[in-house]
């Protein structure tokens, strides 16, 4: 299970609204200071996500919680969003190659059929991702309530100089 720390921003009947910062894989390697992607990643602020998490207990706003998401959900989403349109585009290229040979024309038909099939794959991915989104197994779950927010401590520890 993939976990993340989040801060509760609100609550409703049977759910919590939490805010967490999106984690990126960039910044964990040894060459992050010389890598172009690492430099851009450090220069731009992280994306903040607002997520609804089912919860049977009310938790006050500002409380730090740990949420989790199954890896299987992430893998299904990645396959759906990335691989399905790619497979459709490759299939469209094969169909375009067949049509190009049949009609004795240039590469324009191959490119056009690949783009059309890739667009169809993206449309199907969007449709299936909405169904996957509504699946109860694909929603993050509340693992534990940690307590008070660490925002104040983070500001104190963010000083650039050592204390005396």
Coordinates of N, CA, C and O in Angstrom, one line a residue:
X1 N 0.8 -1.2 0.0 CA 0.0 0.0 0.0 C 0.9 1.2 0.0 O 1.9 1.3 0.7
X2 N 0.5 2.2 -0.9 CA 1.3 3.5 -0.9 C 0.6 4.4 0.1 O -0.6 4.5 0.1
X3 N 1.4 5.0 0.9 CA 0.9 5.9 1.9 C 1.4 7.3 1.8 O 2.4 7.6 1.1
X4 N 0.6 8.3 2.3 CA 1.0 9.7 2.3 C 0.4 10.4 3.5 O -0.7 9.9 4.0
X5 N 1.1 11.4 4.0 CA 0.5 12.2 5.1 C -0.3 13.3 4.5 O 0.0 13.9 3.4
X6 N -1.4 13.6 5.1 CA -2.4 14.6 4.6 C -2.9 15.4 5.8 O -3.0 14.9 6.9
X7 N -3.4 16.6 5.5 CA -4.0 17.4 6.5 C -5.5 17.5 6.2 O -5.9 17.8 5.1
X8 N -6.3 17.3 7.3 CA -7.8 17.4 7.1 C -8.2 18.8 6.9 O -7.8 19.7 7.7
X9 N -8.9 19.1 5.9 CA -9.4 20.5 5.6 C -10.9 20.6 5.8 O -11.4 21.7 5.9
X10 N -11.6 19.5 5.9 CA -13.0 19.5 6.2 C -13.6 18.1 6.3 O -12.9 17.1 6.1
X11 N -14.8 18.0 6.7 CA -15.5 16.7 6.9 C -16.9 16.8 6.5 O -17.5 17.9 6.5
X12 N -17.5 15.7 6.2 CA -18.9 15.6 5.9 C -19.5 14.4 6.4 O -18.9 13.7 7.3
X13 N -20.6 14.0 5.9 CA -21.3 12.8 6.4 C -20.6 11.5 5.8 O -20.9 11.2 4.7
X14 N -19.7 10.9 6.6 CA -19.1 9.7 6.1 C -17.8 9.9 5.3 O -17.2 8.9 4.8
X15 N -17.3 11.1 5.2 CA -16.0 11.3 4.5 C -15.2 12.5 5.1 O -15.8 13.3 5.9
X16 N -14.0 12.5 4.8 CA -13.1 13.6 5.2 C -12.5 14.2 3.9 O -12.3 13.5 2.9
X17 N -12.3 15.5 3.9 CA -11.6 16.2 2.8 C -10.2 16.5 3.3 O -10.0 17.1 4.3
X18 N -9.2 15.9 2.6 CA -7.8 16.1 3.0 C -7.0 16.7 1.9 O -7.4 16.6 0.8
X19 N -5.9 17.4 2.3 CA -5.0 18.0 1.4 C -3.6 17.4 1.6 O -3.1 17.4 2.7
X20 N -3.0 17.0 0.5 CA -1.7 16.5 0.6 C -0.9 16.9 -0.6 O -1.5 17.3 -1.6
X21 N 0.4 16.9 -0.5 CA 1.3 17.4 -1.6 C 1.7 16.1 -2.4 O 2.0 15.1 -1.9
X22 N 1.6 16.3 -3.7 CA 1.9 15.2 -4.6 C 3.4 14.9 -4.6 O 4.2 15.8 -4.6
X23 N 3.7 13.6 -4.4 CA 5.1 13.2 -4.4 C 5.6 13.0 -5.8 O 4.9 12.4 -6.6
X24 N 6.8 13.3 -6.0 CA 7.4 13.1 -7.3 C 8.7 12.2 -7.1 O 9.3 12.2 -6.0
X25 N 9.0 11.4 -8.0 CA 10.2 10.5 -7.9 C 11.5 11.3 -8.1 O 12.5 10.8 -7.7
X26 N 11.4 12.4 -8.7 CA 12.6 13.2 -8.9 C 13.1 13.8 -7.6 O 12.3 14.3 -6.8
X27 N 14.4 13.8 -7.5 CA 15.0 14.4 -6.3 C 15.6 13.3 -5.4 O 16.2 13.6 -4.4
X28 N 15.4 12.0 -5.7 CA 15.9 11.0 -4.9 C 17.2 10.4 -5.4 O 17.8 9.5 -4.7
X29 N 17.7 10.8 -6.6 CA 18.9 10.2 -7.1 C 20.1 11.1 -6.8 O 20.0 12.2 -6.4
X30 N 21.3 10.5 -7.1 CA 22.5 11.3 -6.7 C 22.8 12.4 -7.7 O 23.5 13.4 -7.3
X31 N 22.2 12.4 -8.9 CA 22.5 13.5 -9.8 C 21.4 14.5 -9.9 O 21.2 15.2 -11.0
X32 N 20.6 14.7 -8.9 CA 19.5 15.6 -8.9 C 19.9 17.0 -9.1 O 19.1 17.8 -9.7
X33 N 21.1 17.4 -8.7 CA 21.5 18.8 -8.8 C 22.0 19.2 -10.2 O 21.9 20.3 -10.6
X34 N 22.4 18.2 -11.0 CA 22.9 18.4 -12.3 C 21.9 18.0 -13.4 O 22.1 18.3 -14.6
X35 N 20.8 17.3 -13.0 CA 19.8 16.8 -14.0 C 18.8 18.0 -14.3 O 18.4 18.7 -13.4
X36 N 18.5 18.2 -15.5 CA 17.6 19.2 -15.9 C 16.2 19.0 -15.3 O 15.6 20.0 -14.8
X37 N 15.7 17.8 -15.3 CA 14.4 17.6 -14.7 C 14.4 17.8 -13.2 O 13.5 18.4 -12.6
X38 N 15.5 17.5 -12.5 CA 15.7 17.7 -11.1 C 15.7 19.2 -10.8 O 15.1 19.6 -9.8
X39 N 16.4 20.0 -11.6 CA 16.4 21.4 -11.4 C 15.1 22.0 -11.5 O 14.6 22.9 -10.7
X40 N 14.3 21.6 -12.6 CA 13.0 22.2 -12.8 C 12.1 21.7 -11.6 O 11.2 22.5 -11.1
X41 N 12.2 20.5 -11.2 CA 11.3 20.0 -10.1 C 11.6 20.7 -8.8 O 10.6 21.0 -8.1
X42 N 12.8 21.1 -8.6 CA 13.1 21.8 -7.3 C 12.7 23.3 -7.4 O 12.4 23.9 -6.4
X43 N 12.7 23.8 -8.7 CA 12.3 25.3 -8.8 C 10.8 25.5 -8.7 O 10.4 26.5 -8.3
X44 N 10.0 24.5 -9.2 CA 8.6 24.7 -9.2 C 8.0 24.1 -7.9 O 8.4 23.1 -7.4
X45 N 6.9 24.8 -7.4 CA 6.3 24.2 -6.2 C 5.5 22.9 -6.5 O 5.1 22.7 -7.6
X46 N 5.4 22.1 -5.5 CA 4.7 20.8 -5.7 C 3.2 21.0 -5.8 O 2.6 22.0 -5.4
X47 N 2.6 20.1 -6.5 CA 1.1 20.2 -6.7 C 0.4 19.7 -5.4 O 0.8 18.7 -4.9
X48 N -0.6 20.5 -5.0 CA -1.4 20.1 -3.9 C -2.7 19.5 -4.3 O -3.4 20.0 -5.2
X49 N -3.0 18.3 -3.7 CA -4.2 17.6 -4.1 C -5.2 17.6 -3.0 O -4.9 17.5 -1.8
X50 N -6.5 17.8 -3.3 CA -7.6 17.8 -2.4 C -8.3 16.5 -2.7 O -8.8 16.2 -3.8
X51 N -8.4 15.6 -1.6 CA -9.0 14.3 -1.8 C -10.1 14.0 -0.8 O -9.9 14.4 0.4
X52 N -11.1 13.3 -1.3 CA -12.2 12.9 -0.3 C -11.9 11.4 0.1 O -11.7 10.6 -0.8
X53 N -11.8 11.2 1.4 CA -11.5 9.9 1.9 C -12.7 9.5 2.8 O -13.1 10.2 3.7
X54 N -13.2 8.3 2.6 CA -14.2 7.8 3.5 C -13.8 7.6 4.9 O -12.6 7.2 5.2
X55 N -14.6 8.0 5.9 CA -14.2 7.9 7.3 C -15.5 7.8 8.1 O -16.5 8.6 7.9
X56 N -15.5 6.9 9.0 CA -16.7 6.7 9.9 C -16.6 7.6 11.1 O -17.6 7.9 11.8
X57 N -15.4 8.1 11.4 CA -15.3 9.0 12.6 C -15.0 10.5 12.2 O -14.2 10.7 11.2
X58 N -15.6 11.4 12.8 CA -15.3 12.8 12.5 C -13.9 13.2 13.0 O -13.5 12.8 14.1
X59 N -13.2 13.9 12.2 CA -11.8 14.4 12.6 C -11.8 15.9 12.3 O -12.2 16.4 11.3
X60 N -11.3 16.7 13.3 CA -11.3 18.1 13.2 C -10.4 18.6 12.1 O -9.3 18.0 11.8
X61 N -10.7 19.8 11.5 CA -9.8 20.4 10.5 C -8.4 20.7 11.1 O -8.3 21.1 12.2
X62 N -7.4 20.5 10.3 CA -6.0 20.8 10.8 C -5.3 19.6 11.3 O -4.1 19.6 11.6
X63 N -6.0 18.5 11.5 CA -5.4 17.3 12.0 C -4.7 16.5 10.9 O -5.1 16.5 9.8
X64 N -3.5 16.0 11.3 CA -2.7 15.2 10.4 C -3.1 13.8 10.3 O -3.3 13.2 11.4
X65 N -3.3 13.2 9.2 CA -3.8 11.8 9.0 C -2.9 11.1 8.0 O -2.2 11.8 7.2
X66 N -2.9 9.8 8.0 CA -2.2 9.0 7.0 C -3.2 8.3 6.2 O -4.1 7.7 6.7
X67 N -3.1 8.5 4.8 CA -4.0 7.9 3.9 C -3.2 6.9 3.1 O -2.0 7.0 2.9
X68 N -3.9 5.9 2.5 CA -3.2 4.9 1.7 C -4.0 4.6 0.5 O -5.2 4.7 0.4
X69 N -3.3 4.1 -0.6 CA -3.9 3.7 -1.8 C -3.2 2.4 -2.2 O -2.0 2.3 -2.2
X70 N -4.0 1.4 -2.7 CA -3.4 0.1 -3.1 C -2.6 0.3 -4.4 O -3.0 1.1 -5.3
X71 N -1.5 -0.4 -4.5 CA -0.6 -0.3 -5.7 C -1.4 -0.8 -6.9 O -1.1 -0.3 -8.0
X72 N -2.2 -1.8 -6.7 CA -3.0 -2.4 -7.8 C -3.8 -1.3 -8.5 O -3.9 -1.3 -9.7
X73 N -4.4 -0.4 -7.8 CA -5.2 0.7 -8.3 C -4.3 1.6 -9.2 O -4.7 2.0 -10.3
X74 N -3.1 1.9 -8.7 CA -2.2 2.8 -9.5 C -1.8 2.1 -10.8 O -1.7 2.7 -11.8
X75 N -1.5 0.8 -10.7 CA -1.1 0.0 -11.9 C -2.2 0.0 -12.9 O -2.0 0.1 -14.1
X76 N -3.4 -0.3 -12.4 CA -4.6 -0.3 -13.4 C -4.8 1.1 -14.1 O -5.0 1.1 -15.3
X77 N -4.6 2.1 -13.3 CA -4.8 3.4 -13.9 C -3.7 3.7 -14.9 O -4.0 4.3 -16.0
X78 N -2.5 3.4 -14.6 CA -1.4 3.6 -15.5 C -1.6 2.8 -16.8 O -1.3 3.3 -17.9
X79 N -2.0 1.6 -16.7 CA -2.2 0.8 -17.8 C -3.3 1.4 -18.7 O -3.2 1.4 -19.9
X80 N -4.3 1.8 -18.0 CA -5.5 2.4 -18.8 C -5.1 3.7 -19.5 O -5.4 3.9 -20.6
X81 N -4.4 4.6 -18.8 CA -4.2 5.9 -19.3 C -3.0 5.9 -20.3 O -3.1 6.7 -21.3
X82 N -2.0 5.1 -20.1 CA -0.8 5.2 -21.0 C -0.8 4.0 -22.0 O -0.6 4.3 -23.2
X83 N -1.1 2.8 -21.6 CA -0.9 1.7 -22.5 C -2.0 1.5 -23.5 O -1.8 1.3 -24.7
X84 N -3.3 1.7 -23.1 CA -4.4 1.5 -24.0 C -4.3 2.5 -25.2 O -4.4 2.0 -26.4
X85 N -4.1 3.8 -25.0 CA -4.0 4.7 -26.2 C -2.8 4.3 -27.1 O -2.9 4.4 -28.3
X86 N -1.7 3.9 -26.5 CA -0.5 3.5 -27.2 C -0.8 2.3 -28.1 O -0.4 2.3 -29.3
X87 N -1.4 1.3 -27.5 CA -1.8 0.1 -28.3 C -2.7 0.4 -29.5 O -2.6 -0.1 -30.6
X88 N -3.7 1.3 -29.2 CA -4.6 1.7 -30.3 C -3.8 2.5 -31.4 O -4.1 2.3 -32.6
X89 N -2.9 3.3 -31.0 CA -2.1 4.1 -32.0 C -1.2 3.1 -32.8 O -1.1 3.3 -34.1
X90 N -0.6 2.1 -32.2 CA 0.2 1.2 -32.9 C -0.7 0.3 -33.9 O -0.3 0.1 -35.0
X91 N -1.8 -0.1 -33.4 CA -2.8 -0.8 -34.2 C -3.2 0.0 -35.4 O -3.4 -0.4 -36.5
X92 N -3.5 1.3 -35.2 CA -3.9 2.2 -36.2 C -2.8 2.4 -37.3 O -3.1 2.5 -38.5
X93 N -1.5 2.4 -36.8 CA -0.4 2.5 -37.7 C -0.3 1.2 -38.6 O -0.1 1.3 -39.8
X94 N -0.6 0.0 -38.1 CA -0.6 -1.2 -38.9 C -1.7 -1.1 -39.9 O -1.6 -1.5 -41.1
X95 N -2.9 -0.7 -39.5 CA -4.0 -0.6 -40.4 C -3.7 0.5 -41.5 O -4.0 0.3 -42.7
X96 N -3.1 1.6 -41.1 CA -2.7 2.6 -42.1 C -1.6 2.1 -43.0 O -1.7 2.4 -44.2
X97 N -0.7 1.2 -42.6 CA 0.3 0.6 -43.5 C -0.4 -0.3 -44.5 O -0.1 -0.2 -45.7
X98 N -1.4 -1.0 -44.0 CA -2.1 -1.9 -44.9 C -2.9 -1.1 -46.0 O -2.8 -1.4 -47.2
X99 N -3.6 0.0 -45.5 CA -4.3 0.8 -46.5 C -3.3 1.6 -47.4 O -3.6 1.7 -48.6
X100 N -2.2 2.0 -46.9 CA -1.2 2.6 -47.8 C -0.7 1.7 -48.9 O -0.5 2.1 -50.0
X101 N -0.4 0.5 -48.5 CA 0.0 -0.5 -49.5 C -1.1 -0.8 -50.5 O -0.9 -1.0 -51.7
X102 N -2.3 -0.9 -50.0 CA -3.5 -1.2 -50.8 C -3.8 -0.1 -51.8 O -4.1 -0.3 -53.0
X103 N -3.7 1.2 -51.3 CA -4.0 2.3 -52.2 C -2.8 2.9 -52.9 O -2.9 3.9 -53.6
X104 N -1.7 2.3 -52.6 CA -0.4 2.8 -53.2 C -0.2 4.3 -53.0 O 0.0 5.1 -53.9
X105 N -0.4 4.7 -51.7 CA -0.2 6.1 -51.3 C 1.0 6.3 -50.4 O 1.7 5.3 -50.0
X106 N 1.2 7.5 -49.9 CA 2.3 7.8 -49.0 C 2.0 7.5 -47.5 O 1.1 6.8 -47.2
X107 N 2.9 8.2 -46.7 CA 2.8 8.0 -45.3 C 1.7 8.7 -44.6 O 1.4 8.5 -43.4
X108 N 1.0 9.6 -45.3 CA -0.1 10.4 -44.7 C -1.2 9.5 -44.2 O -1.7 9.8 -43.1
X109 N -1.5 8.5 -44.8 CA -2.6 7.6 -44.4 C -2.2 6.9 -43.1 O -3.0 6.7 -42.2
X110 N -0.9 6.5 -43.0 CA -0.4 5.8 -41.8 C -0.5 6.7 -40.6 O -0.9 6.4 -39.6
X111 N 0.0 8.0 -40.8 CA 0.0 9.0 -39.7 C -1.4 9.3 -39.3 O -1.8 9.3 -38.1
X112 N -2.3 9.5 -40.3 CA -3.7 9.8 -40.0 C -4.4 8.7 -39.2 O -5.1 9.0 -38.2
X113 N -4.3 7.5 -39.7 CA -4.9 6.4 -39.1 C -4.4 6.1 -37.7 O -5.1 5.7 -36.7
X114 N -3.1 6.3 -37.5 CA -2.5 6.2 -36.2 C -3.0 7.2 -35.2 O -3.3 6.9 -34.0
X115 N -3.1 8.5 -35.7 CA -3.7 9.5 -34.8 C -5.1 9.3 -34.5 O -5.6 9.5 -33.3
X116 N -5.9 8.9 -35.5 CA -7.3 8.6 -35.2 C -7.5 7.4 -34.2 O -8.3 7.5 -33.3
X117 N -6.8 6.4 -34.4 CA -6.9 5.2 -33.5 C -6.4 5.6 -32.1 O -7.0 5.2 -31.1
X118 N -5.3 6.4 -32.0 CA -4.8 6.9 -30.7 C -5.8 7.7 -30.0 O -6.0 7.6 -28.8
X119 N -6.5 8.6 -30.8 CA -7.6 9.4 -30.2 C -8.8 8.5 -29.7 O -9.3 8.8 -28.7
X120 N -9.1 7.5 -30.5 CA -10.1 6.6 -30.0 C -9.7 5.9 -28.7 O -10.5 5.7 -27.8
X121 N -8.4 5.5 -28.7 CA -7.9 4.8 -27.5 C -8.0 5.8 -26.3 O -8.3 5.4 -25.1
X122 N -7.7 7.1 -26.5 CA -7.8 8.0 -25.4 C -9.2 8.2 -24.9 O -9.5 8.4 -23.7
X123 N -10.1 8.2 -25.9 CA -11.6 8.3 -25.5 C -12.0 7.1 -24.7 O -12.7 7.3 -23.7
X124 N -11.6 5.9 -25.1 CA -12.0 4.8 -24.3 C -11.3 4.8 -23.0 O -11.9 4.4 -22.0
X125 N -10.1 5.2 -22.9 CA -9.4 5.3 -21.6 C -10.1 6.3 -20.7 O -10.3 6.0 -19.5
X126 N -10.6 7.4 -21.2 CA -11.3 8.4 -20.4 C -12.6 7.8 -19.9 O -13.0 7.9 -18.7
X127 N -13.3 7.0 -20.8 CA -14.6 6.4 -20.4 C -14.3 5.3 -19.3 O -15.0 5.3 -18.3
X128 N -13.3 4.5 -19.5 CA -13.0 3.5 -18.5 C -12.5 4.0 -17.2 O -12.7 3.5 -16.1
X129 N -11.7 5.1 -17.3 CA -11.2 5.7 -16.1 C -12.3 6.3 -15.2 O -12.1 6.3 -14.0
X130 N -13.3 6.8 -15.8 CA -14.5 7.3 -14.9 C -15.1 6.1 -14.2 O -15.5 6.2 -13.0
X131 N -15.2 5.0 -14.9 CA -15.8 3.8 -14.2 C -14.8 3.3 -13.1 O -15.3 2.9 -12.0
X132 N -13.5 3.3 -13.4 CA -12.5 2.9 -12.4 C -12.5 3.9 -11.2 O -12.3 3.4 -10.0
X133 N -12.8 5.1 -11.4 CA -12.8 6.1 -10.4 C -13.9 5.9 -9.4 O -13.8 6.2 -8.2
X134 N -15.0 5.4 -9.9 CA -16.2 5.2 -9.0 C -16.1 3.8 -8.3 O -16.9 3.6 -7.4
X135 N -15.1 3.0 -8.6 CA -14.9 1.7 -7.9 C -14.5 2.0 -6.5 O -13.6 2.8 -6.3
X136 N -15.1 1.4 -5.5 CA -14.7 1.6 -4.1 C -13.3 1.2 -3.8 O -12.7 1.7 -2.9
X137 N -12.7 0.2 -4.5 CA -11.4 -0.2 -4.3 C -10.3 0.8 -4.7 O -9.2 0.7 -4.4
X138 N -10.7 1.8 -5.6 CA -9.8 2.7 -6.1 C -9.8 4.1 -5.3 O -9.1 5.0 -5.7
X139 N -10.5 4.1 -4.2 CA -10.5 5.4 -3.4 C -9.5 5.2 -2.3 O -9.3 4.1 -1.8
X140 N -8.8 6.3 -1.9 CA -7.8 6.2 -0.8 C -8.6 5.9 0.5 O -9.7 6.2 0.6
X141 N -7.9 5.2 1.4 CA -8.5 4.9 2.7 C -7.7 5.6 3.8 O -6.5 5.9 3.7
X142 N -8.4 5.8 4.9 CA -7.8 6.4 6.1 C -7.1 5.3 6.9 O -7.8 4.4 7.3
X143 N -5.8 5.5 7.0 CA -5.1 4.4 7.8 C -5.1 4.8 9.3 O -5.4 3.9 10.1
X144 N -4.7 6.0 9.6 CA -4.7 6.4 11.0 C -4.7 7.9 11.2 O -4.3 8.6 10.2
X145 N -5.1 8.3 12.3 CA -5.1 9.7 12.7 C -3.9 10.0 13.5 O -3.7 9.3 14.5
X146 N -3.0 10.9 13.0 CA -1.8 11.1 13.7 C -1.9 12.2 14.8 O -1.4 12.0 15.9
X147 N -2.6 13.3 14.5 CA -2.7 14.3 15.5 C -2.6 15.7 14.9 O -3.0 15.9 13.7
X148 N -2.0 16.6 15.7 CA -1.9 18.0 15.3 C -1.1 18.2 14.0 O -0.2 17.4 13.8
X149 N -1.3 19.2 13.3 CA -0.6 19.5 12.1 C 0.9 19.9 12.4 O 1.2 20.4 13.4
X150 N 1.8 19.5 11.5 CA 3.2 19.8 11.7 C 3.6 21.1 11.0 O 4.8 21.3 10.8
X151 N 2.7 21.9 10.5 CA 3.0 23.1 9.8 C 3.9 24.1 10.6 O 4.8 24.6 10.1
X152 N 3.6 24.3 11.8 CA 4.4 25.1 12.7 C 5.8 24.6 12.9 O 6.7 25.4 12.8
X153 N 5.9 23.3 13.1 CA 7.3 22.8 13.3 C 8.1 22.8 12.0 O 9.3 23.0 12.0
X154 N 7.4 22.7 10.9 CA 8.1 22.8 9.6 C 8.7 24.2 9.3 O 9.7 24.3 8.8
X155 N 8.0 25.2 9.8 CA 8.4 26.6 9.6 C 9.6 26.8 10.5 O 10.6 27.4 10.1
X156 N 9.6 26.3 11.7 CA 10.7 26.5 12.6 C 11.9 25.8 12.1 O 13.0 26.3 12.1
X157 N 11.8 24.6 11.6 CA 12.9 23.8 11.2 C 13.4 24.2 9.8 O 14.4 23.7 9.3
X158 N 12.7 25.1 9.1 CA 13.1 25.6 7.8 C 14.2 26.7 7.8 O 14.5 27.2 6.8
X159 N 14.7 27.0 9.0 CA 15.7 28.1 9.0 C 16.9 27.7 8.3 O 17.3 26.5 8.4
X160 N 17.6 28.7 7.6 CA 18.8 28.3 6.9 C 20.0 28.5 7.7 O 21.1 28.0 7.3
X161 N 20.0 29.1 8.9 CA 21.1 29.2 9.7 C 21.0 28.4 11.0 O 19.9 28.1 11.4
X162 N 22.1 28.0 11.5 CA 22.1 27.2 12.8 C 21.8 28.1 14.0 O 22.2 29.3 14.0
X163 N 21.1 27.6 14.9 CA 20.9 28.4 16.1 C 22.1 28.4 17.1 O 22.9 27.5 17.0
X164 N 22.2 29.3 17.9 CA 23.3 29.4 18.9 C 23.2 28.5 20.0 O 22.3 28.2 20.6

